[in-house]
PDB file of C-alpha atoms and ligand atoms in Angstrom:
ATOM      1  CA  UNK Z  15      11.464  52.964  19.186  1.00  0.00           C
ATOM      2  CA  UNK Z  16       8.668  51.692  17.913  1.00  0.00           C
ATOM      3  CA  UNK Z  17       5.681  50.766  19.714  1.00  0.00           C
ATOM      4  CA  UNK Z  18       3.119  49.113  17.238  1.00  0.00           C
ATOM      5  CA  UNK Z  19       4.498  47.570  13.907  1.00  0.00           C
ATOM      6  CA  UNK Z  20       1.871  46.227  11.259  1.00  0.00           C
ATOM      7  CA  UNK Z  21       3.775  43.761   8.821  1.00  0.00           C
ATOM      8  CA  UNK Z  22       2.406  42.315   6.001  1.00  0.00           C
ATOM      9  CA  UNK Z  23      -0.772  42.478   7.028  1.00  0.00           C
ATOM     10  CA  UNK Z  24      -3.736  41.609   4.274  1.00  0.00           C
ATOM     11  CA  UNK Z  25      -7.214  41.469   5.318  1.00  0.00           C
ATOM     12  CA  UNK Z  26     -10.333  40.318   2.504  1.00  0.00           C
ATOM     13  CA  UNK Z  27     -13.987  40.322   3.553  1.00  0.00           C
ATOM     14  CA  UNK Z  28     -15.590  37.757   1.426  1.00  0.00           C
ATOM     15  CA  UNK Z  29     -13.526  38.031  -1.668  1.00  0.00           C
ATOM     16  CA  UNK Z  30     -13.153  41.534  -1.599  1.00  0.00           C
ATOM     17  CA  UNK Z  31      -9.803  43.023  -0.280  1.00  0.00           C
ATOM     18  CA  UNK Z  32      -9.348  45.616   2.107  1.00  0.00           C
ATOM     19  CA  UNK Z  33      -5.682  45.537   3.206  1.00  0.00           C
ATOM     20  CA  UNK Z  34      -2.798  44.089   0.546  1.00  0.00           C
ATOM     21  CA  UNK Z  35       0.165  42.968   2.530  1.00  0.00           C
ATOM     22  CA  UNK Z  36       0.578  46.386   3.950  1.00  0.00           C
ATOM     23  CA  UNK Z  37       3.505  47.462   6.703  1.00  0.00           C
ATOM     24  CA  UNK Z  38       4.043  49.982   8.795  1.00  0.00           C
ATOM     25  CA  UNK Z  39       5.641  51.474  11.954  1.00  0.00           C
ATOM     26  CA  UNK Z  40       4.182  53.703  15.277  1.00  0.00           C
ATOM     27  CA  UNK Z  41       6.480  54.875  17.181  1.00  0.00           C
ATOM     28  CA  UNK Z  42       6.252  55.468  20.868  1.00  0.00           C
ATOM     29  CA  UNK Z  43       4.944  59.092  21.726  1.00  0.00           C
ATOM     30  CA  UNK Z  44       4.077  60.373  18.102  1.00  0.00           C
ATOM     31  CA  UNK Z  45       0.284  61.402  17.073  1.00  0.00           C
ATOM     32  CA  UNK Z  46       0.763  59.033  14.176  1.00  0.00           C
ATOM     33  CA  UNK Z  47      -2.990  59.208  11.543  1.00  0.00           C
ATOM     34  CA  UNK Z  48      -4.555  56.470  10.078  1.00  0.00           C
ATOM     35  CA  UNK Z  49      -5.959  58.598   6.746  1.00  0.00           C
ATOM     36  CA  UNK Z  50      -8.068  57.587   3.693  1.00  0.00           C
ATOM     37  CA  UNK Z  51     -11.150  57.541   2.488  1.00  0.00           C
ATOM     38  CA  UNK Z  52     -14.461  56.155   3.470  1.00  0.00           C
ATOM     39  CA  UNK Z  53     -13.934  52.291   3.286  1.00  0.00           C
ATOM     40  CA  UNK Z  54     -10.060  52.267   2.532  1.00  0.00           C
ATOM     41  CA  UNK Z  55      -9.946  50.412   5.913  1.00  0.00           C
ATOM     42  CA  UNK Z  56      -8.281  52.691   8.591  1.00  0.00           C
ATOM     43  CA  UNK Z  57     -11.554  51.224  11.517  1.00  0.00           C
ATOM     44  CA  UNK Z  58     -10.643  47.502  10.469  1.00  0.00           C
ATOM     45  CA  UNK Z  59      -6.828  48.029  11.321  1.00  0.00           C
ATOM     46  CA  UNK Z  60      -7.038  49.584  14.618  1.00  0.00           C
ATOM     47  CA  UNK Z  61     -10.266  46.864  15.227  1.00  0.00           C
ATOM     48  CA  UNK Z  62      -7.321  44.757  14.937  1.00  0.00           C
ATOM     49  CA  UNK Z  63      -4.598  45.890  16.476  1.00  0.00           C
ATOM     50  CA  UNK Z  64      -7.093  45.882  19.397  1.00  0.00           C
ATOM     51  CA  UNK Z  65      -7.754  42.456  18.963  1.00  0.00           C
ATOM     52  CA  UNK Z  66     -11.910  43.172  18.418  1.00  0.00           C
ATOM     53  CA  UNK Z  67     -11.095  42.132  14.345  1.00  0.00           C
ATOM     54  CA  UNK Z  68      -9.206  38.544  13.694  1.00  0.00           C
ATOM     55  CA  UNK Z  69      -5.678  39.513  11.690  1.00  0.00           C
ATOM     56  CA  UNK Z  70      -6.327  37.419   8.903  1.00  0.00           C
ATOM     57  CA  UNK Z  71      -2.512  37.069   7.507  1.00  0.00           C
ATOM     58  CA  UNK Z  72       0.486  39.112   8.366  1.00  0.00           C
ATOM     59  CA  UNK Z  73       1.201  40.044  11.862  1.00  0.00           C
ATOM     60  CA  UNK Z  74       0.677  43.099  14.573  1.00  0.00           C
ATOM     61  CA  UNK Z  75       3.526  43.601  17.046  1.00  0.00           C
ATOM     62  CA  UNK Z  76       2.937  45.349  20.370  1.00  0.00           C
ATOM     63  CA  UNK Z  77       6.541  46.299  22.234  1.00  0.00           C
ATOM     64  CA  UNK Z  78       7.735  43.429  19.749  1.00  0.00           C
ATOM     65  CA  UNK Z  79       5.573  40.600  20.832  1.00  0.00           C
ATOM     66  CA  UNK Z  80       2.837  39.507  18.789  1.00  0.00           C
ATOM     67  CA  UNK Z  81      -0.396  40.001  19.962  1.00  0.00           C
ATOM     68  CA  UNK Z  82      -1.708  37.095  18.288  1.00  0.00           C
ATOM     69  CA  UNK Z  83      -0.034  34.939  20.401  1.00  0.00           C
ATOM     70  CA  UNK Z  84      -0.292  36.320  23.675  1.00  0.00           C
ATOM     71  CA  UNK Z  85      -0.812  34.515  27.150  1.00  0.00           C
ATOM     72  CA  UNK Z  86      -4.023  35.360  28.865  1.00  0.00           C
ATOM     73  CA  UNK Z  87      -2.671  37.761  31.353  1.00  0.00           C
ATOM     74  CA  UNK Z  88      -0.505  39.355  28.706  1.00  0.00           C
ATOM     75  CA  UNK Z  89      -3.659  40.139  26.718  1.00  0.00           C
ATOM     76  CA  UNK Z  90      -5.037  41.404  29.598  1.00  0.00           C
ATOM     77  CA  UNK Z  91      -2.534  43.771  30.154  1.00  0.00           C
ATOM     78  CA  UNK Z  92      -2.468  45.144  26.840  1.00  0.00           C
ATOM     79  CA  UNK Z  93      -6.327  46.029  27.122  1.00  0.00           C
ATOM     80  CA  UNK Z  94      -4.982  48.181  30.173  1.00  0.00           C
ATOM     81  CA  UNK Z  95      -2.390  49.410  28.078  1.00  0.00           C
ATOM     82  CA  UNK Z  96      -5.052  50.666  25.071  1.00  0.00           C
ATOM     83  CA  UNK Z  97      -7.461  52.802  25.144  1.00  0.00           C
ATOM     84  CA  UNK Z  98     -10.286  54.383  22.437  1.00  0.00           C
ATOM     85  CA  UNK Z  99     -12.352  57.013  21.250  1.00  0.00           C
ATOM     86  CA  UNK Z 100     -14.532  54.175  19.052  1.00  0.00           C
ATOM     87  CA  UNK Z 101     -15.692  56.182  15.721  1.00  0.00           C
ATOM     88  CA  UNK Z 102     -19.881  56.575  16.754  1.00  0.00           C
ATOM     89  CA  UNK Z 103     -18.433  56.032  20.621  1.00  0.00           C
ATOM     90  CA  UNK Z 104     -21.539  57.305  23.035  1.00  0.00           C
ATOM     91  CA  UNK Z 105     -21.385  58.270  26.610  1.00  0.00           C
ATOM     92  CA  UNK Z 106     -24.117  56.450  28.538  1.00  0.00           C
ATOM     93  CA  UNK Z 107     -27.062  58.920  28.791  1.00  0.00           C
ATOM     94  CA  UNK Z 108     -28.560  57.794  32.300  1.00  0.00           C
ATOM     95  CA  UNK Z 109     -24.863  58.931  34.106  1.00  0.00           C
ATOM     96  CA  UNK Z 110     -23.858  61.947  34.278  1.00  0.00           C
ATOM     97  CA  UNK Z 111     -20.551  63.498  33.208  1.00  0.00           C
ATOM     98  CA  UNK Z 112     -18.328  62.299  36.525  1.00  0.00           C
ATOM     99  CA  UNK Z 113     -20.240  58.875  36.149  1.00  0.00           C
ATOM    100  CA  UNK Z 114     -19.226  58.785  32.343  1.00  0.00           C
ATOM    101  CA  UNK Z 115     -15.634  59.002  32.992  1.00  0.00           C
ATOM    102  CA  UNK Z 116     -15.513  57.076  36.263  1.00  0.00           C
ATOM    103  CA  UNK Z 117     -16.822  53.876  34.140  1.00  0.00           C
ATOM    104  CA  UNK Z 118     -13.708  52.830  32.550  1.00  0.00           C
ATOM    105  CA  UNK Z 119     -11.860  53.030  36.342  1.00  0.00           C
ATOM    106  CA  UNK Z 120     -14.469  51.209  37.929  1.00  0.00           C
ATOM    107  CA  UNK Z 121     -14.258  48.596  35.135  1.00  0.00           C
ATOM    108  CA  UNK Z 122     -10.665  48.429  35.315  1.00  0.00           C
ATOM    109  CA  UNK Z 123      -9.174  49.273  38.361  1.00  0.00           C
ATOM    110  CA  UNK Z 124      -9.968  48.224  42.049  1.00  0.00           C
ATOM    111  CA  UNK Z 125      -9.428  51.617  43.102  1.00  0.00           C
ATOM    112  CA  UNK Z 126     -11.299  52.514  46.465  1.00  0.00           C
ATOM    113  CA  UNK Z 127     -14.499  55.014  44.774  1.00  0.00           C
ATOM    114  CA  UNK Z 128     -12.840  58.497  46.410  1.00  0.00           C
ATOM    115  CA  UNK Z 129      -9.806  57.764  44.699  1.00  0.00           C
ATOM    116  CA  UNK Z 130     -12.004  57.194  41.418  1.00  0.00           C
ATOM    117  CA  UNK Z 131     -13.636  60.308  42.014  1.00  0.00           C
ATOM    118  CA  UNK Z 132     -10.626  62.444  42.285  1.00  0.00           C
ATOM    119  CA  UNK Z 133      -9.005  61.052  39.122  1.00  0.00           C
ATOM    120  CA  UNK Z 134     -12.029  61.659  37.339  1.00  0.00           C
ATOM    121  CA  UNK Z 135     -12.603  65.041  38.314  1.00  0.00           C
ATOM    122  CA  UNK Z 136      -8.410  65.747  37.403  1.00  0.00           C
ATOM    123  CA  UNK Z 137      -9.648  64.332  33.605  1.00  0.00           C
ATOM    124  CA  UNK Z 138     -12.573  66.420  33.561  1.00  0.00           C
ATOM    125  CA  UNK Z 139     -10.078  69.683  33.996  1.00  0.00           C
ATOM    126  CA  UNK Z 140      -7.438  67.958  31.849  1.00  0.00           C
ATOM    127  CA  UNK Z 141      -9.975  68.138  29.094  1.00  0.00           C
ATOM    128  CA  UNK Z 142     -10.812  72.063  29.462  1.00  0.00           C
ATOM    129  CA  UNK Z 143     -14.226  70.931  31.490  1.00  0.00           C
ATOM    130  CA  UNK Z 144     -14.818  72.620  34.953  1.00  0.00           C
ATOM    131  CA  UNK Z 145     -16.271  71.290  38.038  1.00  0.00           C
ATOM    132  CA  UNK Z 146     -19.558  72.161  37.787  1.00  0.00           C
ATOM    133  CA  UNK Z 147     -19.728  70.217  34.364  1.00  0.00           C
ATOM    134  CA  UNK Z 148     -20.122  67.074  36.661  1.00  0.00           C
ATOM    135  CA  UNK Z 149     -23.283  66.486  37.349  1.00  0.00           C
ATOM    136  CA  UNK Z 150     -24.585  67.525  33.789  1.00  0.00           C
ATOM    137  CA  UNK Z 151     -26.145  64.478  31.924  1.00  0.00           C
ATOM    138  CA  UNK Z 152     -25.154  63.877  28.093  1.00  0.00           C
ATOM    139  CA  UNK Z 153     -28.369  65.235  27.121  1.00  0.00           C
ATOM    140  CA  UNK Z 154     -27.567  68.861  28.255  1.00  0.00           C
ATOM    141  CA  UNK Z 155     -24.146  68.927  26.649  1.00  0.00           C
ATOM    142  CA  UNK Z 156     -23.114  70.826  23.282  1.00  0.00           C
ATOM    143  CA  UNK Z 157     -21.193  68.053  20.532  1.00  0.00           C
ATOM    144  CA  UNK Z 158     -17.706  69.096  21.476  1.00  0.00           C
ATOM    145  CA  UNK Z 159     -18.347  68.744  25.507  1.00  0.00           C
ATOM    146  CA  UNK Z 160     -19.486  65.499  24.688  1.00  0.00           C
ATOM    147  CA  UNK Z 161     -16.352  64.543  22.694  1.00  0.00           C
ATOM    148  CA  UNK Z 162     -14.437  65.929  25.697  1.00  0.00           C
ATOM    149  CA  UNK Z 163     -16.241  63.767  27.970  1.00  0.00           C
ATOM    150  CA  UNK Z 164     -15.541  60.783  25.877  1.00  0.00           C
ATOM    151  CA  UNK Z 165     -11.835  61.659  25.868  1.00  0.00           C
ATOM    152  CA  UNK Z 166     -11.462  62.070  29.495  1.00  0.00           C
ATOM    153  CA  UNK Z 167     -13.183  58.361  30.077  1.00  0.00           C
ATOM    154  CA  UNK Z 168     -10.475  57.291  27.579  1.00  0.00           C
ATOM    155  CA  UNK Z 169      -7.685  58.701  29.477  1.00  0.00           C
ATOM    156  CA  UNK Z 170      -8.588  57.916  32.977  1.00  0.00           C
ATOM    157  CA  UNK Z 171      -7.484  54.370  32.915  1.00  0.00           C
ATOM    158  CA  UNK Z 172      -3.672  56.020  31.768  1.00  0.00           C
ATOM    159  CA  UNK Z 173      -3.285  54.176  28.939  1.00  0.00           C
ATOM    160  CA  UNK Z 174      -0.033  54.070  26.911  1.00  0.00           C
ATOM    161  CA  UNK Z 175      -1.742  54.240  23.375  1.00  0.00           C
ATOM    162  CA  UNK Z 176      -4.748  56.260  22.767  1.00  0.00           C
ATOM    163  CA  UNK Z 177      -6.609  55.476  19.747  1.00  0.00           C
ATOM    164  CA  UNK Z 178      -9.336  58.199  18.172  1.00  0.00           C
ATOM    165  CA  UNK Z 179     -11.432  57.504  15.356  1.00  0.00           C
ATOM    166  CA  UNK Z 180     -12.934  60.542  13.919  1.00  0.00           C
ATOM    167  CA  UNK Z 181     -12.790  62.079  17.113  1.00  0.00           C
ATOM    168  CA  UNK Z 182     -14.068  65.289  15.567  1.00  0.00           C
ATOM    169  CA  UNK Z 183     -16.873  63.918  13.553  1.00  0.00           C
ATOM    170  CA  UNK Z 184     -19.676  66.255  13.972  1.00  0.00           C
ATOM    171  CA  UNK Z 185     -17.868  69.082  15.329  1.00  0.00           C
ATOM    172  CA  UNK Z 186     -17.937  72.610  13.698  1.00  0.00           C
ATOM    173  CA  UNK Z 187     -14.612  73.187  12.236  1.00  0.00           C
ATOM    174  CA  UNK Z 188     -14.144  75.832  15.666  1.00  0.00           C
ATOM    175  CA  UNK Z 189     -14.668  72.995  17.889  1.00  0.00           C
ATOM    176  CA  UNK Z 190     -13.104  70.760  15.787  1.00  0.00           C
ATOM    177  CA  UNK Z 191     -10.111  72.655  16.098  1.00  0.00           C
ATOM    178  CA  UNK Z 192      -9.871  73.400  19.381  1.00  0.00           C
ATOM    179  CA  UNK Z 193     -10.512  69.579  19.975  1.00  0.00           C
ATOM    180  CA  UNK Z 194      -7.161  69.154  17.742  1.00  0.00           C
ATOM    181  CA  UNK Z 195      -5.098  71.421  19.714  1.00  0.00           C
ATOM    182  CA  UNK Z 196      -6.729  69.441  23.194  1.00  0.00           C
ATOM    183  CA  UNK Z 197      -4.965  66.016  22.048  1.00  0.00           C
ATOM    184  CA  UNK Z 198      -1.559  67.791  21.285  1.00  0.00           C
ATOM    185  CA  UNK Z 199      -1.499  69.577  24.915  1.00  0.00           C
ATOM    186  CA  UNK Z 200      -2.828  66.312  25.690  1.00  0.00           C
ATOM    187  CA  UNK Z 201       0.071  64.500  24.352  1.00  0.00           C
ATOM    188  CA  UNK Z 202       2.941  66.877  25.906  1.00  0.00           C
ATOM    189  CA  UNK Z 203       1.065  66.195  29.400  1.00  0.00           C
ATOM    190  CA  UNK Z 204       0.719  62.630  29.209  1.00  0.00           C
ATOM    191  CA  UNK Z 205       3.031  60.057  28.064  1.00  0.00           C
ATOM    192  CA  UNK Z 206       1.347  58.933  25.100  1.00  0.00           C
ATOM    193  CA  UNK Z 207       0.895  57.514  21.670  1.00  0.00           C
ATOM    194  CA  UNK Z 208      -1.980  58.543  20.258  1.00  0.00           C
ATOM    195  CA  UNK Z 209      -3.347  57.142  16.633  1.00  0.00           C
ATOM    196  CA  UNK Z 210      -5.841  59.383  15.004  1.00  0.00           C
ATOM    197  CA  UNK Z 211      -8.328  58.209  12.460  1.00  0.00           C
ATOM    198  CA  UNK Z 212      -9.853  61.656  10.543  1.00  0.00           C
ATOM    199  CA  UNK Z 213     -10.961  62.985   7.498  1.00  0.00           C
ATOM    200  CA  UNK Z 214     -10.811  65.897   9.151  1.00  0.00           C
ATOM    201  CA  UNK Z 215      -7.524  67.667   7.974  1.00  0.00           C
ATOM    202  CA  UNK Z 216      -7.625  71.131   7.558  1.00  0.00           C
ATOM    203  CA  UNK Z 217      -6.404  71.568  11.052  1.00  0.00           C
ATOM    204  CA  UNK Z 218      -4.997  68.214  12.312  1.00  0.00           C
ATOM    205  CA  UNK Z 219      -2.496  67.808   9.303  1.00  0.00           C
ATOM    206  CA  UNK Z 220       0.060  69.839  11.281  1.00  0.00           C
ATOM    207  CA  UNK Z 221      -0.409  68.126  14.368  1.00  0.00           C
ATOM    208  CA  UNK Z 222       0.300  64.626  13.457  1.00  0.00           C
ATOM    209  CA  UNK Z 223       4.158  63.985  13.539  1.00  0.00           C
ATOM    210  CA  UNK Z 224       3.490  61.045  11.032  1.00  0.00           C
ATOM    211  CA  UNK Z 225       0.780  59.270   9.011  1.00  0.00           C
ATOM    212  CA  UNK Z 226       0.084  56.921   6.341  1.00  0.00           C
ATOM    213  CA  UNK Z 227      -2.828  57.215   3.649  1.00  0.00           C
ATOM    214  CA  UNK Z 228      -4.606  54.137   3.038  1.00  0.00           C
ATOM    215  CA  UNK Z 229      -5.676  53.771  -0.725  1.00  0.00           C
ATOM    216  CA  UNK Z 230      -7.154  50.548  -3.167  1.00  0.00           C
ATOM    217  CA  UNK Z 231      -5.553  48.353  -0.309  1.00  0.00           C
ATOM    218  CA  UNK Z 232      -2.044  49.504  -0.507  1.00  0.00           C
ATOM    219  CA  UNK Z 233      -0.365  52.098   2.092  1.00  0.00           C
ATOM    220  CA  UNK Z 234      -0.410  55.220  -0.982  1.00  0.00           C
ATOM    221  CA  UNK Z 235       1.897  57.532   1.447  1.00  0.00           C
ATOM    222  CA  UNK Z 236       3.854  57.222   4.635  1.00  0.00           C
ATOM    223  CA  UNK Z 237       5.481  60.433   6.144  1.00  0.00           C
ATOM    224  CA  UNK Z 238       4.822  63.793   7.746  1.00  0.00           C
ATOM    225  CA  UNK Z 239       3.071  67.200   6.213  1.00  0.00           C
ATOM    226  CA  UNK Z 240       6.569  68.413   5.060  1.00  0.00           C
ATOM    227  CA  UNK Z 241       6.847  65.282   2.949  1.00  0.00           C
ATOM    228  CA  UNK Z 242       3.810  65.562   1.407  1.00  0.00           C
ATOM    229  CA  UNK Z 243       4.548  69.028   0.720  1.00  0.00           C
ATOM    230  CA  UNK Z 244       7.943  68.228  -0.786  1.00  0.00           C
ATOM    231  CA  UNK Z 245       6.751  65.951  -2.839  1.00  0.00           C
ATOM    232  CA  UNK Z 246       4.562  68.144  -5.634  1.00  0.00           C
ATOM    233  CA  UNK Z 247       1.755  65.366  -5.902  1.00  0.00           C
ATOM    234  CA  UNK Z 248      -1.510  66.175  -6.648  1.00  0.00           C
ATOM    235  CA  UNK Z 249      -3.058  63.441  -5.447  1.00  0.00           C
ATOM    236  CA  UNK Z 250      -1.671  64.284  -1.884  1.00  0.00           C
ATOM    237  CA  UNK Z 251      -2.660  67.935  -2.191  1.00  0.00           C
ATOM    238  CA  UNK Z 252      -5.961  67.396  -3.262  1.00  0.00           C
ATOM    239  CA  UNK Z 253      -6.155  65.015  -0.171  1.00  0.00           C
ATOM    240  CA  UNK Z 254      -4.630  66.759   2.192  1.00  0.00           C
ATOM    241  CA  UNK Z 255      -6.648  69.743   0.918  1.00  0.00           C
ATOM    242  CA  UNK Z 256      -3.045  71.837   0.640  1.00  0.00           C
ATOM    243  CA  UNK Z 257      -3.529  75.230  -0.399  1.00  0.00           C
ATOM    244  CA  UNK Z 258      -0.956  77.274  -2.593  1.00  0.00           C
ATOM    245  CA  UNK Z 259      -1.295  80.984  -2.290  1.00  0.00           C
ATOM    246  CA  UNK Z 260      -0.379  82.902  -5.436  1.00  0.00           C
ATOM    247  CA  UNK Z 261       3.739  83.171  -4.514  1.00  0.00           C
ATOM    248  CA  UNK Z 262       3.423  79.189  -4.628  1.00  0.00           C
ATOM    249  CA  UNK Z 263       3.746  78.869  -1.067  1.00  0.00           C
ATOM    250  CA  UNK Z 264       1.969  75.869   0.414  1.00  0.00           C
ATOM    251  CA  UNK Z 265      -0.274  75.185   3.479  1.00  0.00           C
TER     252      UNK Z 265
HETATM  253  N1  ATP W 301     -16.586  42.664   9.858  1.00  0.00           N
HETATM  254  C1  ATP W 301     -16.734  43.009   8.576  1.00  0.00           C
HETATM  255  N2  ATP W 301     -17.319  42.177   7.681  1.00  0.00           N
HETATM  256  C2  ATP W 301     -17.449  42.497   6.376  1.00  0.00           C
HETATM  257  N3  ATP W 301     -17.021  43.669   5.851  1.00  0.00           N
HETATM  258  C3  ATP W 301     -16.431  44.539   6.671  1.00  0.00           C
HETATM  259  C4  ATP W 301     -16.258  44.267   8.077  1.00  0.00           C
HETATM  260  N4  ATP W 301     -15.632  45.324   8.651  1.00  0.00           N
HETATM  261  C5  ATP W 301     -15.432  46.221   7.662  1.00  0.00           C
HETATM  262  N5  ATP W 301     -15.897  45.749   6.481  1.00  0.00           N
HETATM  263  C6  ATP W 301     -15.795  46.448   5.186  1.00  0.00           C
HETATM  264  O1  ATP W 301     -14.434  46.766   4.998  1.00  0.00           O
HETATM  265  C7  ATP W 301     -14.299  48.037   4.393  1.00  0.00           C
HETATM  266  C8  ATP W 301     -13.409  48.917   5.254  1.00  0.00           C
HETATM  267  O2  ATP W 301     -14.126  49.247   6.428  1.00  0.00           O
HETATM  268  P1  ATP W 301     -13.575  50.266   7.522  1.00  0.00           P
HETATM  269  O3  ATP W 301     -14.660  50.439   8.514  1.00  0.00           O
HETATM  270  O4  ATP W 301     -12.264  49.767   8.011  1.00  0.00           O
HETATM  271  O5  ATP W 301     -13.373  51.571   6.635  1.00  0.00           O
HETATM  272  P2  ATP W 301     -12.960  53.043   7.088  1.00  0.00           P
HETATM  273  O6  ATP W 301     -11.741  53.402   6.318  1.00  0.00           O
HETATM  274  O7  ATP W 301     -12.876  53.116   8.560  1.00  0.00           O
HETATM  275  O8  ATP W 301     -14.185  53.895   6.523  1.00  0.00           O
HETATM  276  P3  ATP W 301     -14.919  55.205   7.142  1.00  0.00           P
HETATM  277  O9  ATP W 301     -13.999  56.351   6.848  1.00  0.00           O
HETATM  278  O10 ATP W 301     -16.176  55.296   6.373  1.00  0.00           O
HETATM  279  O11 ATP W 301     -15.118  54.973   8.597  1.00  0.00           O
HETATM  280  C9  ATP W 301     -15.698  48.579   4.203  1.00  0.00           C
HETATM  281  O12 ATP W 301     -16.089  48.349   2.885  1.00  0.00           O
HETATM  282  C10 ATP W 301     -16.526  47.773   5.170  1.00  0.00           C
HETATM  283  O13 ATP W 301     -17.831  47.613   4.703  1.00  0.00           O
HETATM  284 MG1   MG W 302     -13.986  54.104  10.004  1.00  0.00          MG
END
């Protein structure tokens, strides 16, 4: 089933177009990625399936409702029901790690503090970061503990869709791959739907179960790795960096 469906949607700043009537389909508990390159737009459309970016024309259905015309409370809920790693997103350098992931739970929960502090240490762990991680401040953490920190706050609040953009910007490819393999364990813990923004793809091409490439304003591919492959495109290998080795066998 699907949980998000874009349709139509076209989106100009100034006169310039970024989106041209473009549709597509998430559905519930995929990795589904948002690719392109810089500027093709993948930010603006999760800025407004989020409701932070006006949809200009066309429409964005959450669970089949539109979530341009939703009641107060039922916007409400869907902020509980999102969550997101923003693309520069920063922890807040005067709290420490626990204090960093407890924000988003004091924010939006009423939960008594104790309670806050156990779910926030269980994210810490569920992100590969130990105990004594806690009390470290942003400043004494290496890029990828960071990240991790980022993506427990995300998670604490149990959202049902988990957005990421460029969650491994930065990263050394080592990092960044470990930081891949993190959101797919992720994903067969939790009951999510996570929607990755990257340019990142070396690694993370195998670990989304579908995607769409955004190019000059149109949706230029919608499928999975093995589609891409199938297809003999050179566009798609040159952007999905695919590799043939010298039988012709592709990666
Ligand atoms: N609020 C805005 N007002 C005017 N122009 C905007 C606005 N938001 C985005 N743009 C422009 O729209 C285009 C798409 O931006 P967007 O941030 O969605 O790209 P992106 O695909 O996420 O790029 P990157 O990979 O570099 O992050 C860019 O040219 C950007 O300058
Ligand atoms: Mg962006």
């Amino acid at each position: 089933m699907d949980i998000i469906k874009v349709e139509n949607l076209t989106t100009k700043f100034d006169d310039r177009t970024i989106h041209n009537n473009i549709s597509f389909e998430i559905n519930e508990g995929e990795i589904f990625g948002i690719l392109g390159g810089s500027g093709s737009g993948k930010t603006t459309i999760i800025r407004q399936i989020v409701m932070l970016q006006k949809i200009q024309k066309g429409k964005i259905l959450f669970l089949n409702k539109d979530i341009s015309n939703l009641s107060i409370e039922e916007s409400q809920q869907l902020k509980n029901d999102f969550s997101y790693l923003f693309q520069f997103g920063a922890l807040f350098s005067f709290l420490n790690v626990l204090e960093n992931i407890e924000v988003m739970l004091k924010e939006y929960t009423n939960l008594p503090y104790d309670l806050i502090e156990k779910i926030a240490l269980t994210n810490l762990k569920l992100v590969g970061l130990k105990e004594e991680h806690a009390f470290l401040y942003p400043s004494e953490l290496s890029g990828g503990m960071k990240k991790r920190v980022a993506l427990a706050r995300a998670i604490a609040i149990e959202p049902k869709v988990l957005f990421l953009d460029e969650p491994t910007s930065g990263l050394d490819p080592s990092s960044a791959e470990q930081f891949n393999e993190l959101i797919l364990n992720l994903k067969k813990m939790l009951n999510l739907t996570i929607i990755v923004i990257t340019h990142d793809l070396t690694t993370i091409k195998h670990t989304l179960d579908r995607f769409i490439i955004l190019k000059d304003t149109k949706i230029a591919f919608e499928g999975n790795i093995q589609m891409a492959l199938d297809k003999n495109d050179s566009f798609l290998e040159d952007f999905l960096t695919i590799k043939k080795d010298k039988n012709g066998h592709k990666s």
